[in-house]
Amino acid sequence: MRALLLRGLRSHVRRTLMTALAVVLGVALVSGTLVYTDTIDRSFDNLTQATTRGADVIVTPNSEQGVDSFGSDPPQMPRDVLDKVRGADGVREAIGVVGSQQLVVFEKNGRDRLGSGFAPGVLSGDEPNADWFGSTRYASGHAPRADDEIALDRKAAEKGGYALGDEVPVQLAGPQRKLRLVGTVELDGVGSFGGATVAITTQPTAVALASRTPRNYYNTVAVRRDPGVSAQQLEASVRRAVGGEATVRTGEAEASKQAKDIQDNLSFLPTILLVFAGIATFVGAFLIFNTFSITVAQRQREHALLRALGATRGQVRRQVLGESLAIGVIGSVVGVAAGLLVAPGLRSLMASFGVDFPSTSTVFAPRTIVVGLLVGILVTMISSFVPANRATRVPPVEALREAAAPPARGRVRRGGVIAGAVLAAIGTALLLLAVTGTIDGDGGSAAAGVGAALLFIGTALLSPILVAPLAALVGGPMTRIFGLPGRLARDNAVRQPGRTAVTAAALMVGLALMVFATVFASGMRETLRGDLEQAVDAPVVVQSRDGGMSSLPPELPAVLRRDPAVRAAGAMSFVSVKAGGEQMSLNLADPGVFDQGLLRLHTADGRQVRDPGPGEVLLGEGDAEKLRATTGGTIVVTGANTRRQQLRVIGVIADAGFTMDGSWVSTATARRLADPRPAFVLVRTDERPQELERSLQRDYPGAEVQSKDDWIGTQTKQVDQLLMMVYALLALSVIVAFFGIVNTLSLSIAERIREIGLLRAVGATQRQVRRMVTVEALITALLGATLGVVLGFVLATAVGVTIDGFALTVPIVSIVILVVLAGLAGVLAARPPARRAARIDVLVAIGDE
Amino acid sequence: MSPVPTPIVQASGLSKTYGSGETAITALDDVSVDFRAGELTAIMGPSGSGKSTLMHCIAGLDRADAGTVTIDGVEITDLDDRHLTELRRDRIGFVFQAFNLLPVLTAEENILLPLTIAGREPDPEWLEQLVTTIGLGDRRHHRPSELSGGQQQRVAVARALASRPAVVFADEPTGNLDSRSSDEILGLLRHSVDGLGQSVVMVTHDPHAASFADRLLVLKDGRIVHDGPAGGADDVHERLRETSDPTPTA
Ligand SMILES: Nc1ncnc2c1ncn2[C@@H]1O[C@H](COP(=O)(O)OP(=O)(O)O)[C@@H](O)[C@H]1O
Ligand SMILES: [Mg+2]
């Protein structure tokens, strides 16, 4: 039996390779994701260790766990903490670092930000002689000594084309400043801290740039111990000295805490990528299932002969499963290894969307190998189980029958259709439970995932009944255009409805998700546009030139108000706080934002919202529901700096819409909880945006002034960016489906060699044969596309209707483009099998064999 | 009509060798032969004598190593694949031993296949005549799987005649049929020559089948060893016996 198995694999090298390829691609994405994220984790580990290496104890501000500092700077410690630390027993030396993560380093033109996307600009103002702290190594030049000097990380300097002696424009608080580059640094041999731009200045310069006050001063205090004192002893004595004012940890503990925080913050990344890897693997399962179904059907006589010669059902099943095991193992091993190539690919993909994490040395953990192999082998085995079972049901008498020509018209298995309907129904139910929030949290995500998978499988099982009508629909015009080849293609597609359906279904999955994302994103875009158009009543908006990614200097609204043509200007910013045990985002409004009508929102009773005063909060509908708070009540929030604040609810906003739904406090109130920075400034002015921008050119060249409409445009563009990323990640699934078409067609053609030979003998040209195969692929692809579009649309609608105020739109153009691309992919996929079909030797085909 | 029948297919000096060196097999050895219009020719000979190879070469399905073939005045030796294909489509009809019909097409569609491939409109009267001739009756819209072997083969003959080709080649057309169905097919081929003026070249190893022919060619080791009128089945037997080895086995 084993010899037979090997013979089978070897004699169908092409098919074996194609099937293995489906495994390879899915597993490669799984393994690539693991390698990529492990590498990021390790790199951050290395970096945090490197940046704390010289310190025995590190003192950091108290900070609330689970509250991020999105849109604001992390908390600082008061200035006198350093003196207290220095007074503690066992301290040989202590330095304070003043820093920020909101620094904007500009390109040479002074307008555009250096570096892109989400990577922060890190400012570090060291004291002199601080070189023992961390492992900052100067690649060139020296540390800043004068207040107009700056050092950059090597990568940033290279990116900006800065050489020692060049002026580097920077901005944080206050007008843009130009500092002279005197050195470039490497962090533990790494040129860049995860895409972040790192700048080092003298401490006074950092204090000025970040406008630090004695109350909010140091980010970090690093301590070295006296000889004979242990790190733990030092930790205890420093803790005693600072009281509860700051958090004290050993250098080691601080490093691992930072690493863990980063890991927690990045945990979304492997999750998301693994979801896409899972989708690709899922699509691969369709391909594997199909390949095995076809080969089992084609080898019916071989199996019947084995049975006639006395092989048991178990032996036949084991032969098929053995083949699938071999393919699974080959595919998984190659896939796991290919993950090493996928990882850098993922990295550049993410980097192209502005998410650039450090990756020092590639981490290939044993876990990656185990998971990759398990996934690949299990998926292959499971996908081939049904075909293997089918093989055992071949009656031995089949062996005695005439060499069966492939049937002219296959039947749709009724059992399959019923099972499909049941699975689709269960899937839909699970999805509904998830989107309506009946099951929520992790359970909800799981229900949504399983539900979608069941819906896809169910639709795949159901779709054979759709093959004939859809093939007629698509095939009709094809027959008219291409004549006989079109007609034969249609008939061929219908001959094995199950086969065509599964091939199409593989494409359906990727396409449905693309359509889902497209419809959802387009709805999101329109919702956002509608919400902003309704709420924002400022003709002009100012934000940073990188599309609002970096924050604006805090004094900018005041500067704008000094312009005589400006009638009102108020900043909007965001901070995160904790409320009711969960993180909650607060929108901050400068005075006048509501009272002067820059934003217009209303409460349920129709009254226009006014500026929230000190200690007041305007709740969004969602937050009000979550916190069970009503007008007149109070809520308690905790800032990133651990301070608690009681807020009086002065109203619940009723008309903010889905994307603007959020709670508002005044900027002043939020300052007690965090260090917020303006995200954008709403301006009412008689000037045109260009005129206002020109007036800001000298001190704030990084500020972009846009009309309201243009600004809304840049906001909605971010949705498109996200959509592009989703497309890119789904592309692999579509590629797998593409191989599915190649494989199915190749196998079908091998089955129809005699027919094609006959066609050629009676005068069909090679071109006509090629066309026939191409049109069959086209029909299959369009079938998948149609199913995908419908399913994607249904899914998006289902999710959309559960969101209040979600503007469901039909992005016809995008959908048409997707369908056309799917068709083109089908045509492309048909090329190799079409060429092979056209080259079929007439003599071999009509021979006696 | 000219009094001397013009050759519809002319082969001269055809040679074909498979393999090389010691294992080389000469399938055709300098064969020159003409096939006249309006004649049913039977090609016989022992297995491996080169019958199929000869037929494939003169039908434009295969290329000889040497020699020339002219079909209906067209010299096919140097035609490229496309022109050869079109020649097959328009000027040649084929009947194979098995697997003559596309399973996805109905009987009638199969008959019209060469015309459809060429994108030509069928002549309804001609189609009627063909369907009537092969006696398909009400089964014309059935698929091949719903027809008996004999019916399938009759459809194949009609298909071969549909484009009114210059010549019909049939390779063992009755090889898979019982004797009644065989006679129907042979009668049809005979009728196509007598009634429709077709030219037919048929490879067979059945002397009874060969007795339907006007002319009998016997091949042996890639050479023509007999060329003459076919006569009855007994005559065919006689010719075969004469041309076989002096010490016949079994
Ligand atoms: N494709 C081929 N490769 C090698 N030898 C072949 C091939 N086709 C035919 N032959 C050989 O050529 C000879 C003639 O074959 P063929 O024309 O098929 O004979 P027939 O049809 O009379 O049985 C035989 O010896 C056969 O083995
Ligand atoms: Mg033969």
Short mmCIF file of N, CA and C in Angstrom, two decimals, chain B residues 196-249:
data_model
loop_
_atom_site.label_atom_id
_atom_site.label_comp_id
_atom_site.label_asym_id
_atom_site.label_seq_id
_atom_site.Cartn_x
_atom_site.Cartn_y
_atom_site.Cartn_z
N LEU B 196 -24.36 9.43 -52.04
CA LEU B 196 -23.96 10.82 -51.84
C LEU B 196 -22.65 11.16 -52.55
N GLY B 197 -22.03 10.17 -53.15
CA GLY B 197 -20.80 10.42 -53.90
C GLY B 197 -19.60 10.70 -53.03
N GLN B 198 -19.64 10.27 -51.75
CA GLN B 198 -18.51 10.49 -50.85
C GLN B 198 -17.33 9.59 -51.22
N SER B 199 -16.15 9.98 -50.73
CA SER B 199 -14.99 9.10 -50.80
C SER B 199 -14.69 8.68 -49.38
N VAL B 200 -14.48 7.39 -49.15
CA VAL B 200 -14.28 6.91 -47.79
C VAL B 200 -13.05 6.02 -47.74
N VAL B 201 -12.21 6.23 -46.74
CA VAL B 201 -11.09 5.35 -46.50
C VAL B 201 -11.29 4.75 -45.12
N MET B 202 -11.30 3.41 -45.04
CA MET B 202 -11.65 2.77 -43.79
C MET B 202 -10.57 1.77 -43.40
N VAL B 203 -10.08 1.87 -42.17
CA VAL B 203 -9.15 0.87 -41.65
C VAL B 203 -9.98 -0.16 -40.91
N THR B 204 -9.71 -1.41 -41.16
CA THR B 204 -10.47 -2.44 -40.44
C THR B 204 -9.64 -3.70 -40.37
N HIS B 205 -9.95 -4.59 -39.44
CA HIS B 205 -9.29 -5.89 -39.51
C HIS B 205 -10.34 -6.99 -39.68
N ASP B 206 -11.56 -6.54 -39.97
CA ASP B 206 -12.66 -7.48 -40.12
C ASP B 206 -12.93 -7.71 -41.61
N PRO B 207 -12.65 -8.92 -42.15
CA PRO B 207 -12.83 -9.19 -43.59
C PRO B 207 -14.26 -8.93 -44.04
N HIS B 208 -15.22 -9.19 -43.14
CA HIS B 208 -16.61 -8.93 -43.48
C HIS B 208 -16.81 -7.45 -43.75
N ALA B 209 -16.21 -6.61 -42.91
CA ALA B 209 -16.31 -5.16 -43.11
C ALA B 209 -15.66 -4.78 -44.42
N ALA B 210 -14.48 -5.37 -44.67
CA ALA B 210 -13.75 -5.01 -45.89
C ALA B 210 -14.52 -5.39 -47.14
N SER B 211 -15.41 -6.40 -47.02
CA SER B 211 -16.15 -6.84 -48.21
C SER B 211 -17.15 -5.80 -48.68
N PHE B 212 -17.43 -4.76 -47.82
CA PHE B 212 -18.31 -3.66 -48.25
C PHE B 212 -17.57 -2.68 -49.15
N ALA B 213 -16.23 -2.82 -49.21
CA ALA B 213 -15.43 -1.81 -49.91
C ALA B 213 -15.34 -2.10 -51.40
N ASP B 214 -14.94 -1.05 -52.16
CA ASP B 214 -14.68 -1.22 -53.58
C ASP B 214 -13.29 -1.77 -53.80
N ARG B 215 -12.40 -1.30 -52.90
CA ARG B 215 -10.99 -1.58 -53.15
C ARG B 215 -10.35 -2.03 -51.86
N LEU B 216 -9.41 -2.92 -51.93
CA LEU B 216 -8.76 -3.44 -50.73
C LEU B 216 -7.26 -3.18 -50.81
N LEU B 217 -6.75 -2.54 -49.76
CA LEU B 217 -5.30 -2.38 -49.62
C LEU B 217 -4.87 -3.25 -48.47
N VAL B 218 -3.79 -4.00 -48.63
CA VAL B 218 -3.28 -4.77 -47.50
C VAL B 218 -1.87 -4.28 -47.18
N LEU B 219 -1.67 -3.96 -45.94
CA LEU B 219 -0.37 -3.46 -45.47
C LEU B 219 0.34 -4.56 -44.71
N LYS B 220 1.67 -4.56 -44.81
CA LYS B 220 2.45 -5.46 -43.98
C LYS B 220 3.82 -4.83 -43.77
N ASP B 221 4.21 -4.75 -42.53
CA ASP B 221 5.50 -4.14 -42.17
C ASP B 221 5.69 -2.78 -42.84
N GLY B 222 4.63 -2.03 -42.90
CA GLY B 222 4.74 -0.67 -43.40
C GLY B 222 4.78 -0.56 -44.91
N ARG B 223 4.48 -1.64 -45.60
CA ARG B 223 4.42 -1.57 -47.07
C ARG B 223 3.07 -2.08 -47.54
N ILE B 224 2.68 -1.60 -48.73
CA ILE B 224 1.46 -2.11 -49.33
C ILE B 224 1.80 -3.40 -50.05
N VAL B 225 1.16 -4.48 -49.63
CA VAL B 225 1.48 -5.77 -50.25
C VAL B 225 0.37 -6.25 -51.17
N HIS B 226 -0.76 -5.56 -51.12
CA HIS B 226 -1.83 -5.92 -52.05
C HIS B 226 -2.66 -4.69 -52.32
N ASP B 227 -3.10 -4.51 -53.56
CA ASP B 227 -3.96 -3.40 -53.95
C ASP B 227 -4.85 -3.89 -55.06
N GLY B 228 -6.16 -4.04 -54.78
CA GLY B 228 -7.04 -4.54 -55.83
C GLY B 228 -8.48 -4.43 -55.39
N PRO B 229 -9.40 -4.90 -56.23
CA PRO B 229 -10.80 -4.88 -55.86
C PRO B 229 -11.03 -5.75 -54.62
N ALA B 230 -12.01 -5.34 -53.79
CA ALA B 230 -12.19 -6.04 -52.54
C ALA B 230 -12.88 -7.39 -52.72
N GLY B 231 -13.97 -7.40 -53.52
CA GLY B 231 -14.71 -8.64 -53.68
C GLY B 231 -15.47 -8.98 -52.42
N GLY B 232 -15.86 -10.27 -52.30
CA GLY B 232 -16.61 -10.70 -51.12
C GLY B 232 -15.68 -11.01 -49.98
N ALA B 233 -16.30 -11.40 -48.84
CA ALA B 233 -15.53 -11.68 -47.64
C ALA B 233 -14.55 -12.83 -47.88
N ASP B 234 -14.97 -13.81 -48.67
CA ASP B 234 -14.08 -14.93 -48.95
C ASP B 234 -12.86 -14.48 -49.72
N ASP B 235 -13.11 -13.57 -50.70
CA ASP B 235 -11.97 -13.05 -51.48
C ASP B 235 -11.00 -12.33 -50.56
N VAL B 236 -11.56 -11.55 -49.64
CA VAL B 236 -10.71 -10.80 -48.72
C VAL B 236 -9.86 -11.77 -47.90
N HIS B 237 -10.51 -12.84 -47.39
CA HIS B 237 -9.78 -13.86 -46.65
C HIS B 237 -8.62 -14.40 -47.47
N GLU B 238 -8.95 -14.67 -48.72
CA GLU B 238 -7.95 -15.23 -49.62
C GLU B 238 -6.75 -14.29 -49.76
N ARG B 239 -7.05 -12.98 -50.00
CA ARG B 239 -5.98 -12.02 -50.17
C ARG B 239 -5.10 -11.97 -48.92
N LEU B 240 -5.81 -12.01 -47.77
CA LEU B 240 -5.05 -11.91 -46.53
C LEU B 240 -4.15 -13.13 -46.34
N ARG B 241 -4.68 -14.28 -46.68
CA ARG B 241 -3.91 -15.49 -46.52
C ARG B 241 -2.69 -15.46 -47.42
N GLU B 242 -2.92 -15.01 -48.66
CA GLU B 242 -1.82 -14.92 -49.63
C GLU B 242 -0.68 -14.05 -49.12
N THR B 243 -1.08 -12.91 -48.49
CA THR B 243 -0.05 -11.93 -48.12
C THR B 243 0.57 -12.20 -46.75
N SER B 244 0.00 -13.15 -46.00
CA SER B 244 0.58 -13.40 -44.67
C SER B 244 1.81 -14.28 -44.81
N ASP B 245 2.45 -14.53 -43.66
CA ASP B 245 3.69 -15.31 -43.66
C ASP B 245 3.48 -16.68 -44.31
N PRO B 246 4.54 -17.21 -44.94
CA PRO B 246 4.40 -18.51 -45.57
C PRO B 246 4.04 -19.60 -44.55
N THR B 247 4.51 -19.46 -43.32
CA THR B 247 4.14 -20.46 -42.30
C THR B 247 3.19 -19.81 -41.31
N PRO B 248 1.91 -19.89 -41.61
CA PRO B 248 0.95 -19.21 -40.74
C PRO B 248 0.86 -19.86 -39.36
N THR B 249 0.74 -19.02 -38.40
CA THR B 249 0.56 -19.53 -37.03
C THR B 249 -0.91 -19.42 -36.70
#
